[in-house]
Tab-separated table of C-alpha atoms and ligand atoms in Angstrom:
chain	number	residue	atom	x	y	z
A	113	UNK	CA	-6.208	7.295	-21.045
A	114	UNK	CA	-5.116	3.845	-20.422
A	115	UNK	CA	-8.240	1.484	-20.230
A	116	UNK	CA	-8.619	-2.567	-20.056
A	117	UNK	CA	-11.031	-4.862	-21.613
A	118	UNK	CA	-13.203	-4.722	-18.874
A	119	UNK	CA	-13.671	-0.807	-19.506
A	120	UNK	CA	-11.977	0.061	-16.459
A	121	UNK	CA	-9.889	3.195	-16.401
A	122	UNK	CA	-6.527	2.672	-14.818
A	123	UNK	CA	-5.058	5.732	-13.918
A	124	UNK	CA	-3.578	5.020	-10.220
A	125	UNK	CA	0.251	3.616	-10.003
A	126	UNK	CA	1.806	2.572	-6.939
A	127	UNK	CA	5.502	2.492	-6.787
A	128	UNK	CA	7.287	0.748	-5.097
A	129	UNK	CA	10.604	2.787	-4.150
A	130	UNK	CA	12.651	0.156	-3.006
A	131	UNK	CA	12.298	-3.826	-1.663
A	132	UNK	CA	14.049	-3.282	1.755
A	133	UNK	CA	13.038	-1.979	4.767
A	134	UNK	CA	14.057	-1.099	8.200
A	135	UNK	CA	11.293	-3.545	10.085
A	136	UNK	CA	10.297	-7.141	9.331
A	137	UNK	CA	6.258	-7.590	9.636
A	138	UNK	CA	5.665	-11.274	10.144
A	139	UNK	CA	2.988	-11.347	7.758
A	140	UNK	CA	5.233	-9.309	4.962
A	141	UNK	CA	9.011	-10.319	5.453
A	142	UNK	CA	11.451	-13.218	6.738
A	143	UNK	CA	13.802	-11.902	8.993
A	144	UNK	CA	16.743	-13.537	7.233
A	145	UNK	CA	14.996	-11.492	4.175
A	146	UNK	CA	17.840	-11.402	0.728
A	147	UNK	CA	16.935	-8.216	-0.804
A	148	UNK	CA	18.214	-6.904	-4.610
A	149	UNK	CA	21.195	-5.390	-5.531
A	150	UNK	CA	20.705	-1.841	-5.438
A	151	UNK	CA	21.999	-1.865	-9.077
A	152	UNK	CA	18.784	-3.824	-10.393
A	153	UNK	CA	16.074	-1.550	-9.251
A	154	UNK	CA	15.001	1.825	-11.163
A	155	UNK	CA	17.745	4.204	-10.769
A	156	UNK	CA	15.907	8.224	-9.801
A	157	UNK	CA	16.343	8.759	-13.717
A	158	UNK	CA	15.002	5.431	-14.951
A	159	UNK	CA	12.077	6.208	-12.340
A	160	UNK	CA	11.666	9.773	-13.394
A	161	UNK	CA	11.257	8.767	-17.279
A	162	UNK	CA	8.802	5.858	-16.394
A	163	UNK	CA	6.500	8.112	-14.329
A	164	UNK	CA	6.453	10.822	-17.331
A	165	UNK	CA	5.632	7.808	-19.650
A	166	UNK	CA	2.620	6.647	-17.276
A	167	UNK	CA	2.038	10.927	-16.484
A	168	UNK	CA	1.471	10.819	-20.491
A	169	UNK	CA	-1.067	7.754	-20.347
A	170	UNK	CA	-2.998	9.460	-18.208
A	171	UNK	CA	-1.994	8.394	-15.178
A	172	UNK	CA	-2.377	11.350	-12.267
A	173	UNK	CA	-2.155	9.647	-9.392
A	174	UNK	CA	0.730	7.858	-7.387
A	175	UNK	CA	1.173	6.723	-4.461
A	176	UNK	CA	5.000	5.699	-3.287
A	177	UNK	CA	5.573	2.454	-1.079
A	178	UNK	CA	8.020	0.138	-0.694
A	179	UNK	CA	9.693	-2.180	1.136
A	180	UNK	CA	9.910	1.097	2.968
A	181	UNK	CA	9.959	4.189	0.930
A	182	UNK	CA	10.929	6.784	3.221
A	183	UNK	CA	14.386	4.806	3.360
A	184	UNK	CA	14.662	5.621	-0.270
A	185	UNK	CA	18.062	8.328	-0.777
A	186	UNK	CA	17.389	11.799	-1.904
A	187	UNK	CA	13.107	11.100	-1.122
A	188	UNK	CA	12.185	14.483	-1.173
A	189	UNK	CA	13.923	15.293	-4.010
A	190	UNK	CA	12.359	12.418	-6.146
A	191	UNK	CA	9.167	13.454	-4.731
A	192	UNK	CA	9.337	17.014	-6.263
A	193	UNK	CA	10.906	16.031	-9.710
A	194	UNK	CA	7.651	13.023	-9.857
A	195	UNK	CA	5.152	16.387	-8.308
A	196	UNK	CA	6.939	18.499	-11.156
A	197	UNK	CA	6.019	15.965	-13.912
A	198	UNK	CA	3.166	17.147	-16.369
A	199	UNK	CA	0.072	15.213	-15.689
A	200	UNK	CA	0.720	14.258	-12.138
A	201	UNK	CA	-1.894	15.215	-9.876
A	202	UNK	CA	-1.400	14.158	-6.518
A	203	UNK	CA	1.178	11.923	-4.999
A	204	UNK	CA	0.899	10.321	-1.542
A	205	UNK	CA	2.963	7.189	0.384
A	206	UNK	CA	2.441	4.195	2.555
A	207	UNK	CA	5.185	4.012	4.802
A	208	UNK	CA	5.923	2.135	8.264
A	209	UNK	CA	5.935	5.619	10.061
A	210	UNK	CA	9.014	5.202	11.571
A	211	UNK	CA	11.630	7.853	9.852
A	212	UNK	CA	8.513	10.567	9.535
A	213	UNK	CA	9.688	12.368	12.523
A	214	UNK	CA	12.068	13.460	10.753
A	215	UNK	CA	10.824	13.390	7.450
A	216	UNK	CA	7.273	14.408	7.284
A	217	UNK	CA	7.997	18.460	7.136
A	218	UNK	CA	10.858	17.789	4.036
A	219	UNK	CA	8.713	15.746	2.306
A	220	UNK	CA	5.668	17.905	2.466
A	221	UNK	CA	7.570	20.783	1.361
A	222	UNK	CA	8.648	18.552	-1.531
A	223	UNK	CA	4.785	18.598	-2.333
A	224	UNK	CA	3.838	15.246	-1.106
A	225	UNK	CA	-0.275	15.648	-0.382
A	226	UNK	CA	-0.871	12.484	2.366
A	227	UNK	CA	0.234	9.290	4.231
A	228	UNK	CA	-0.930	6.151	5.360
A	229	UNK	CA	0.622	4.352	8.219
A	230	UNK	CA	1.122	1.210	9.291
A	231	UNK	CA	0.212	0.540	13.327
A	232	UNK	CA	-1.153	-2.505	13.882
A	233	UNK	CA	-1.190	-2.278	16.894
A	234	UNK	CA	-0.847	0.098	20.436
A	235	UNK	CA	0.484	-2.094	22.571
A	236	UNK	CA	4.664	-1.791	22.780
A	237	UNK	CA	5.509	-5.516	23.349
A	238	UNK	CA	2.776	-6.959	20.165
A	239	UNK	CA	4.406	-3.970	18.192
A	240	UNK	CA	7.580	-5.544	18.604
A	241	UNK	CA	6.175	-9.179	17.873
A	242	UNK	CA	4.641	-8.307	14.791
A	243	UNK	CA	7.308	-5.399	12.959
A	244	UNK	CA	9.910	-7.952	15.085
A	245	UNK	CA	12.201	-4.554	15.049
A	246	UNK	CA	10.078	-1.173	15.620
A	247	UNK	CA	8.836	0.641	18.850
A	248	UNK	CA	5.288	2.306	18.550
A	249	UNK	CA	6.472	5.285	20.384
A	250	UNK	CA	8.490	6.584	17.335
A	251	UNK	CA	5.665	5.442	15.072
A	252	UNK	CA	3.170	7.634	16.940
A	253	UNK	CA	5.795	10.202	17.226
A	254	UNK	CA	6.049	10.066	13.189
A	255	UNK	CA	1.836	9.876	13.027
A	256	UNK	CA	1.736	13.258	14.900
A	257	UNK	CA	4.804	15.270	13.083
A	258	UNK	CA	2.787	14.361	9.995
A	259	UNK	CA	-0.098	15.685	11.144
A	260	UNK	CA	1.567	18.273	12.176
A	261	UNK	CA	3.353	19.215	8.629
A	262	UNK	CA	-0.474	18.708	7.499
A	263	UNK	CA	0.553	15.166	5.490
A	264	UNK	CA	-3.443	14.732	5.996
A	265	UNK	CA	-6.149	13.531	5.914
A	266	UNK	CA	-3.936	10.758	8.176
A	267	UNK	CA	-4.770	7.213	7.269
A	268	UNK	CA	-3.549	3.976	9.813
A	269	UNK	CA	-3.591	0.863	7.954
A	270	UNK	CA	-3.493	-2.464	10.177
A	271	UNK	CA	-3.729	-6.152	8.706
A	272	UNK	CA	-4.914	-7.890	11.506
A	273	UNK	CA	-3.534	-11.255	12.457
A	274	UNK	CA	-4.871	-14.015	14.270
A	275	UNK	CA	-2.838	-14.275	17.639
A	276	UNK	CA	-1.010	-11.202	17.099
A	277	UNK	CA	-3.427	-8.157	17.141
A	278	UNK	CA	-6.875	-9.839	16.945
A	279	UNK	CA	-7.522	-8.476	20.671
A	280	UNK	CA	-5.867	-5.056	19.323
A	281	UNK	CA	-8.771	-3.813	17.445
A	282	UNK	CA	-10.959	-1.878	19.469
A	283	UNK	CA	-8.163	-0.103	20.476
A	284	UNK	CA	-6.932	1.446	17.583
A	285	UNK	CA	-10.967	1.856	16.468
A	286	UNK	CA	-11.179	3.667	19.605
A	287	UNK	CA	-8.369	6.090	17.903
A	288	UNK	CA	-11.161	7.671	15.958
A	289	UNK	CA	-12.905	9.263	19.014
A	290	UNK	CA	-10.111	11.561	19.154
A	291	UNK	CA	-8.575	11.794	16.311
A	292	UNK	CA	-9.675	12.633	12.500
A	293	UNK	CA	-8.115	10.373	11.216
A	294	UNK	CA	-9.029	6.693	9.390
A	295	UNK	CA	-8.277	3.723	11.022
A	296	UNK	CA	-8.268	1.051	8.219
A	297	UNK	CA	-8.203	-2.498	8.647
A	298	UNK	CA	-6.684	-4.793	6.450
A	299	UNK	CA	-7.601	-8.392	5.842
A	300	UNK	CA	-3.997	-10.129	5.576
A	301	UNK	CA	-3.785	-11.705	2.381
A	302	UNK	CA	-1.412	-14.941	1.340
A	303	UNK	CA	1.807	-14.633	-0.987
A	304	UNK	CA	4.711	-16.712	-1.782
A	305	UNK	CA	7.163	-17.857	1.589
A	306	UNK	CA	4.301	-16.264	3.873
A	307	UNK	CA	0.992	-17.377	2.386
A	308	UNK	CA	0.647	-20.598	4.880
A	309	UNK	CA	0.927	-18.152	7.893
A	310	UNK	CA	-1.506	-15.637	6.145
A	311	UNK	CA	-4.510	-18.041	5.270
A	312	UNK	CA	-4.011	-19.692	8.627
A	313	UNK	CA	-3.902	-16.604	10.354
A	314	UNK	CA	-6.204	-14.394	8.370
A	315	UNK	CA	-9.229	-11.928	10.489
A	316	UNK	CA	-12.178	-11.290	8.178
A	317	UNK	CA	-14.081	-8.299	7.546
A	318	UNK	CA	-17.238	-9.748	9.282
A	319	UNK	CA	-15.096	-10.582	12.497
A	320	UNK	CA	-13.346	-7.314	12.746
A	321	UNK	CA	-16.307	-5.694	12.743
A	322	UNK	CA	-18.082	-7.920	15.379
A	323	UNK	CA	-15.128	-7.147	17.612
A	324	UNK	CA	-14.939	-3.464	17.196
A	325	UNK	CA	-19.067	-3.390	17.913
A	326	UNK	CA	-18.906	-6.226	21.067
A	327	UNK	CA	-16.360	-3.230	22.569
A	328	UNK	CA	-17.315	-0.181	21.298
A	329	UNK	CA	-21.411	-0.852	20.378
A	330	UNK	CA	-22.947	-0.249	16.852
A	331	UNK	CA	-20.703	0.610	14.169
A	332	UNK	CA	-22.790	2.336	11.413
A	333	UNK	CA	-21.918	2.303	7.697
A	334	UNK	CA	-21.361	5.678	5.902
A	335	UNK	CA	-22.172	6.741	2.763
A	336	UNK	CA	-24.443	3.548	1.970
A	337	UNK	CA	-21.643	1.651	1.483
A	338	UNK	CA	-20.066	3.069	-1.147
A	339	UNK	CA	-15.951	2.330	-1.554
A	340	UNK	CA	-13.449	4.944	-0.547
A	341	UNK	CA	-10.791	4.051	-2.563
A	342	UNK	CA	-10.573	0.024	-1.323
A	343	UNK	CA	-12.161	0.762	2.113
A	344	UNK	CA	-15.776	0.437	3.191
A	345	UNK	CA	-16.194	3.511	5.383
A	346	UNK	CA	-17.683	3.252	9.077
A	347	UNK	CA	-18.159	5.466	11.829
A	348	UNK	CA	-18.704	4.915	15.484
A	349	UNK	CA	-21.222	7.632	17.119
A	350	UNK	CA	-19.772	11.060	18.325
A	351	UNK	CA	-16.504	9.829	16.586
A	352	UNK	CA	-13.993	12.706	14.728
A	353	UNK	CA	-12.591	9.680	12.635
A	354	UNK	CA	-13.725	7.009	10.617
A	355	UNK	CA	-13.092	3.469	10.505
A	356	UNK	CA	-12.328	1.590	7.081
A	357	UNK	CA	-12.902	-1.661	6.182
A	358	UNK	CA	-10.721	-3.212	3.278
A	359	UNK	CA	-11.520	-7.033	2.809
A	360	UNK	CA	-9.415	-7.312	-0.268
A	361	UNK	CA	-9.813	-11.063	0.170
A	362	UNK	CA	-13.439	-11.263	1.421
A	363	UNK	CA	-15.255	-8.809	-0.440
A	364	UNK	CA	-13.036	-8.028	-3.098
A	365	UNK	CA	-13.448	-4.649	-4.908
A	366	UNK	CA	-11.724	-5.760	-8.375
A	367	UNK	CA	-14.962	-4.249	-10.591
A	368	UNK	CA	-13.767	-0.569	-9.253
A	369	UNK	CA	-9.973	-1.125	-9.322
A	370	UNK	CA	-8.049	1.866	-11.148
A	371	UNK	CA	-4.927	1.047	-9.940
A	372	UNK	CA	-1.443	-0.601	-11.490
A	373	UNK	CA	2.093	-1.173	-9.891
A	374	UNK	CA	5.321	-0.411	-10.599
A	375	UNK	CA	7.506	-2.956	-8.592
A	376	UNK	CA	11.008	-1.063	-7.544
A	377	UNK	CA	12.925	-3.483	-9.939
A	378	UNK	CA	10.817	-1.561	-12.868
A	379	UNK	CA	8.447	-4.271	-13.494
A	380	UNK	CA	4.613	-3.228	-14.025
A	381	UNK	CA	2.354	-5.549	-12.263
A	382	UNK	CA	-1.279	-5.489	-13.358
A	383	UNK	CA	-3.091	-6.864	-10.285
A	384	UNK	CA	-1.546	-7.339	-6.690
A	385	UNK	CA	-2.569	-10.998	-6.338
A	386	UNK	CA	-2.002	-11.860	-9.655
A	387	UNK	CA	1.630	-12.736	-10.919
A	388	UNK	CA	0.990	-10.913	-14.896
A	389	UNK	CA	4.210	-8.502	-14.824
A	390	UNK	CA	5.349	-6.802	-18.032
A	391	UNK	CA	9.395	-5.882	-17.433
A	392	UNK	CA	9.856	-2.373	-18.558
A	393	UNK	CA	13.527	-1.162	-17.042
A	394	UNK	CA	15.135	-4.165	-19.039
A	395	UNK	CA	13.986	-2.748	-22.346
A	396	UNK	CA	14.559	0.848	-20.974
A	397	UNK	CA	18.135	-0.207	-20.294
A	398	UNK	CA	17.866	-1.709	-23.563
A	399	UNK	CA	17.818	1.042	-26.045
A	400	UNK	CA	14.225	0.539	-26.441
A	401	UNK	CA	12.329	3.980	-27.501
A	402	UNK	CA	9.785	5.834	-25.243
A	403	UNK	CA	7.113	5.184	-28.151
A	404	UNK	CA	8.033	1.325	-27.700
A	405	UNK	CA	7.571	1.415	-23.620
A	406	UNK	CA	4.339	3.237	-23.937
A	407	UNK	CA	3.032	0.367	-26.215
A	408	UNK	CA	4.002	-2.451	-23.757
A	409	UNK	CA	2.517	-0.456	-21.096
A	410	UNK	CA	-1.046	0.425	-23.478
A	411	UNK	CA	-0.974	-3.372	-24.371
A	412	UNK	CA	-1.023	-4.827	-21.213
A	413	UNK	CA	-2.622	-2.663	-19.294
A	414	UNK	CA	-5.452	-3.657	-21.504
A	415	UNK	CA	-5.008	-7.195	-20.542
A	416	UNK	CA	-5.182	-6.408	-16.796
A	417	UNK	CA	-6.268	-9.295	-14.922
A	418	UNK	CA	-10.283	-8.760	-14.063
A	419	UNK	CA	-9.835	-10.107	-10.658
A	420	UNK	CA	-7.604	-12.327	-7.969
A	421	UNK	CA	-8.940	-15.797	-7.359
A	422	UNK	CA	-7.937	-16.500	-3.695
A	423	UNK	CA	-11.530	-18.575	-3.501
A	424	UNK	CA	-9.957	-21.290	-5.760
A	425	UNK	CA	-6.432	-21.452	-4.210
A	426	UNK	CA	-4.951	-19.482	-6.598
A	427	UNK	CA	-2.240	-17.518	-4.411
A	428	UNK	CA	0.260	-15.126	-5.763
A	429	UNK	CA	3.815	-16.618	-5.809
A	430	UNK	CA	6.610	-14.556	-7.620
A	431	UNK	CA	6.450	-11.927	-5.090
A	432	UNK	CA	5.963	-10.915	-1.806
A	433	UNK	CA	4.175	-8.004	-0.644
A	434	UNK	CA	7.616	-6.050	-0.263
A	435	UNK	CA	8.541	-6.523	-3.477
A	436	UNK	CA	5.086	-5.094	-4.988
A	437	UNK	CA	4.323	-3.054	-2.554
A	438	UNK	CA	0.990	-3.186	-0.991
B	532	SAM	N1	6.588	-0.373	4.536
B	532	SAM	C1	5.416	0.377	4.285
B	532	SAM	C2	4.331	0.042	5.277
B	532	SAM	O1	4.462	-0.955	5.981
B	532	SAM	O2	3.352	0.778	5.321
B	532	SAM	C3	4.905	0.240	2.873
B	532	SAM	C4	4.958	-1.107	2.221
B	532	SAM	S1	3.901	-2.326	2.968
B	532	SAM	C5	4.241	-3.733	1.961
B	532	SAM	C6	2.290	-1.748	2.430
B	532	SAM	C7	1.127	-2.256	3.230
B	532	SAM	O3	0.965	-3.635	2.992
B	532	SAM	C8	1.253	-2.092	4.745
B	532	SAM	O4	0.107	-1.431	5.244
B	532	SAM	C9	1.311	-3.512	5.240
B	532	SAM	O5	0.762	-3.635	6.512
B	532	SAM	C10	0.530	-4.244	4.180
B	532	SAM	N2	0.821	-5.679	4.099
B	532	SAM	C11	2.022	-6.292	4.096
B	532	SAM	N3	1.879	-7.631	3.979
B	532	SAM	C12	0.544	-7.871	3.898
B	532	SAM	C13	-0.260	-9.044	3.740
B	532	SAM	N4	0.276	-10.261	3.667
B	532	SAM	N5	-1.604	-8.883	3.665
B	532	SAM	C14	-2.181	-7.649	3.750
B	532	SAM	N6	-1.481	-6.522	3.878
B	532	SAM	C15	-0.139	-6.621	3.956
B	533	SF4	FE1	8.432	-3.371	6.041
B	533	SF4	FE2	6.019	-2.464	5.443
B	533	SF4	FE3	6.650	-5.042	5.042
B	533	SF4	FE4	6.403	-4.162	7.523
B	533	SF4	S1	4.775	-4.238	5.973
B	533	SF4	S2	8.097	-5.440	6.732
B	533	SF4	S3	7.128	-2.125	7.379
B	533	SF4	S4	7.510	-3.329	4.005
């Protein structure tokens, strides 16, 4: 079990499968974005022997991002060797929706359980502003093949961003009437090159809300509240879906956080909007012994970060959220 000094239990890794990706969210990448070598991030075997190190620590769930992940080579084949490990439980992905037509039956075969995608939102010509390269006809077209390959429950994620999809919200709320699946939205949140545009820009919990209800009427909490995984669950009357609030930057959830990442470039970073990374593929490449990595890992996961500390300026730099991984 790998715990920190808080007592937490951290026992959810998100890798990130790569740094590039085949759209450019305003709020996540430049266009004229310089990704890495291909020769500096984890390797499938580098990858494969980290997870079984984190597998042994007692880490049993993953969930695989990116950049993009499903533009990762061989992805259903890494999925099964990571789903054949010893200790992992369930894996699922965050992806940008667009290759699932294609993808979403291999991959579930290859014993993915889930995905979360991206849609900000519904309307074809403030899709294009916002991903700057993607149509939401294939996206939709990806949502329902993995619904149909039954990738589900199906989650949307959308970070909603001033001037872009503020008016968008009651739309894709209005999703859940239909559909069973959770329509999350996302409070953007500043790092590095971006982090002007994302403070400037940024929706809050409280306002999302008040624009789903002026629409739509009351929005009742469920469960009393209580966190599924980072969301606050909702649901509108007679819906088949939920709606889920994560304000990562309003209401932050750090007391309940489980989770770790594993940047694509083999570095494990201990809170999103912190910049503590440990390097492990250098001293894998190194020579260094499975015993050793496991210590680095045990050490600092004990010295995760409690919390991020947007409230007093202090915005994540090293990294933008394509090179962690969301
Ligand atoms: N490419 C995949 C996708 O878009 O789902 C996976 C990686 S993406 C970095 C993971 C998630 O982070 C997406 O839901 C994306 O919308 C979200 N995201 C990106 N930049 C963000 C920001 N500045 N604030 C909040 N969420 C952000
Ligand atoms: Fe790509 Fe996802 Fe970032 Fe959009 S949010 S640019 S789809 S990595």
């Amino acid at each position: 079990m790998a715990i920190d000094r808080f007592g937490r239990n951290i026992h959810y890794l998100r890798v990130s499968l790569t740094d590039k990706c085949n759209l450019r969210c305003v709020y996540c990448m430049a266009e004229d974005m310089v990704f890495r070598p291909s020769a500096e991030l984890m390797q499938d075997d580098e990858l494969l022997t980290l997870v079984r190190l984190f597998a042994d620590l007692g880490f049993d769930k993953y969930r695989l991002t990116g950049g993009e992940p499903t533009i990762r080579p061989n992805l259903p084949v890494l999925v099964r060797a990571m789903k054949d490990t010893p200790g992992v439980r369930s894996i699922s992905m965050t992806t940008n929706g667009v290759l699932l037509p294609q993808m979403a039956e291999p991959l579930r075969q290859a014993g993915l359980e889930r995905v979360n995608v991206s849609v900000d939102t519904l309307d074809p010509v403030r899709f294009k502003r916002i991903t700057r390269w993607g149509s939401i006809d294939t996206v939709m077209d990806g949502i329902r093949a993995a619904e149909a390959a039954g990738l589900t429950p199906i989650k949307l994620n959308a970070v909603v961003v001033r001037g872009f999809n503020d008016e968008d919200v009651a739309d894709l709320a209005r999703l859940t009437y239909e559909h069973a699946w959770q329509v999350r939205f996302i409070e953007m949140m500043p790092f590095g090159d971006v982090a002007g545009f994302a403070q400037q820009q940024v929706v809050t919990d409280k306002e999302i809300r008040a624009r789903i209800e002026a629409a739509l009427g009351p929005l009742p909490l469920l469960d009393g509240g209580r966190l599924d995984g980072e969301a606050r669950l909702y649901q509108l009357p007679g819906a088949k879906g939920t709606i889920g609030l994560i304000s990562s930057v309003s209401v932050p959830f750090c007391a309940s956080c489980n989770r770790a990442r594993l940047t694509a470039d083999g570095v494990l970073r201990l809170c999103l909007l912190r910049d503590k990374e440990v390097n492990l593929l250098q001293p894998l490449r190194q020579g260094a012994t499975l015993d050793d990595l496991k210590q680095i890992i045990r050490d600092n996961i004990w010295e995760k970060p409690w919390g991020h500390a947007l409230a007093d300026q202090v915005i994540p730099v090293t990294r933008v959220m394509s090179q962690i991984g969301g």
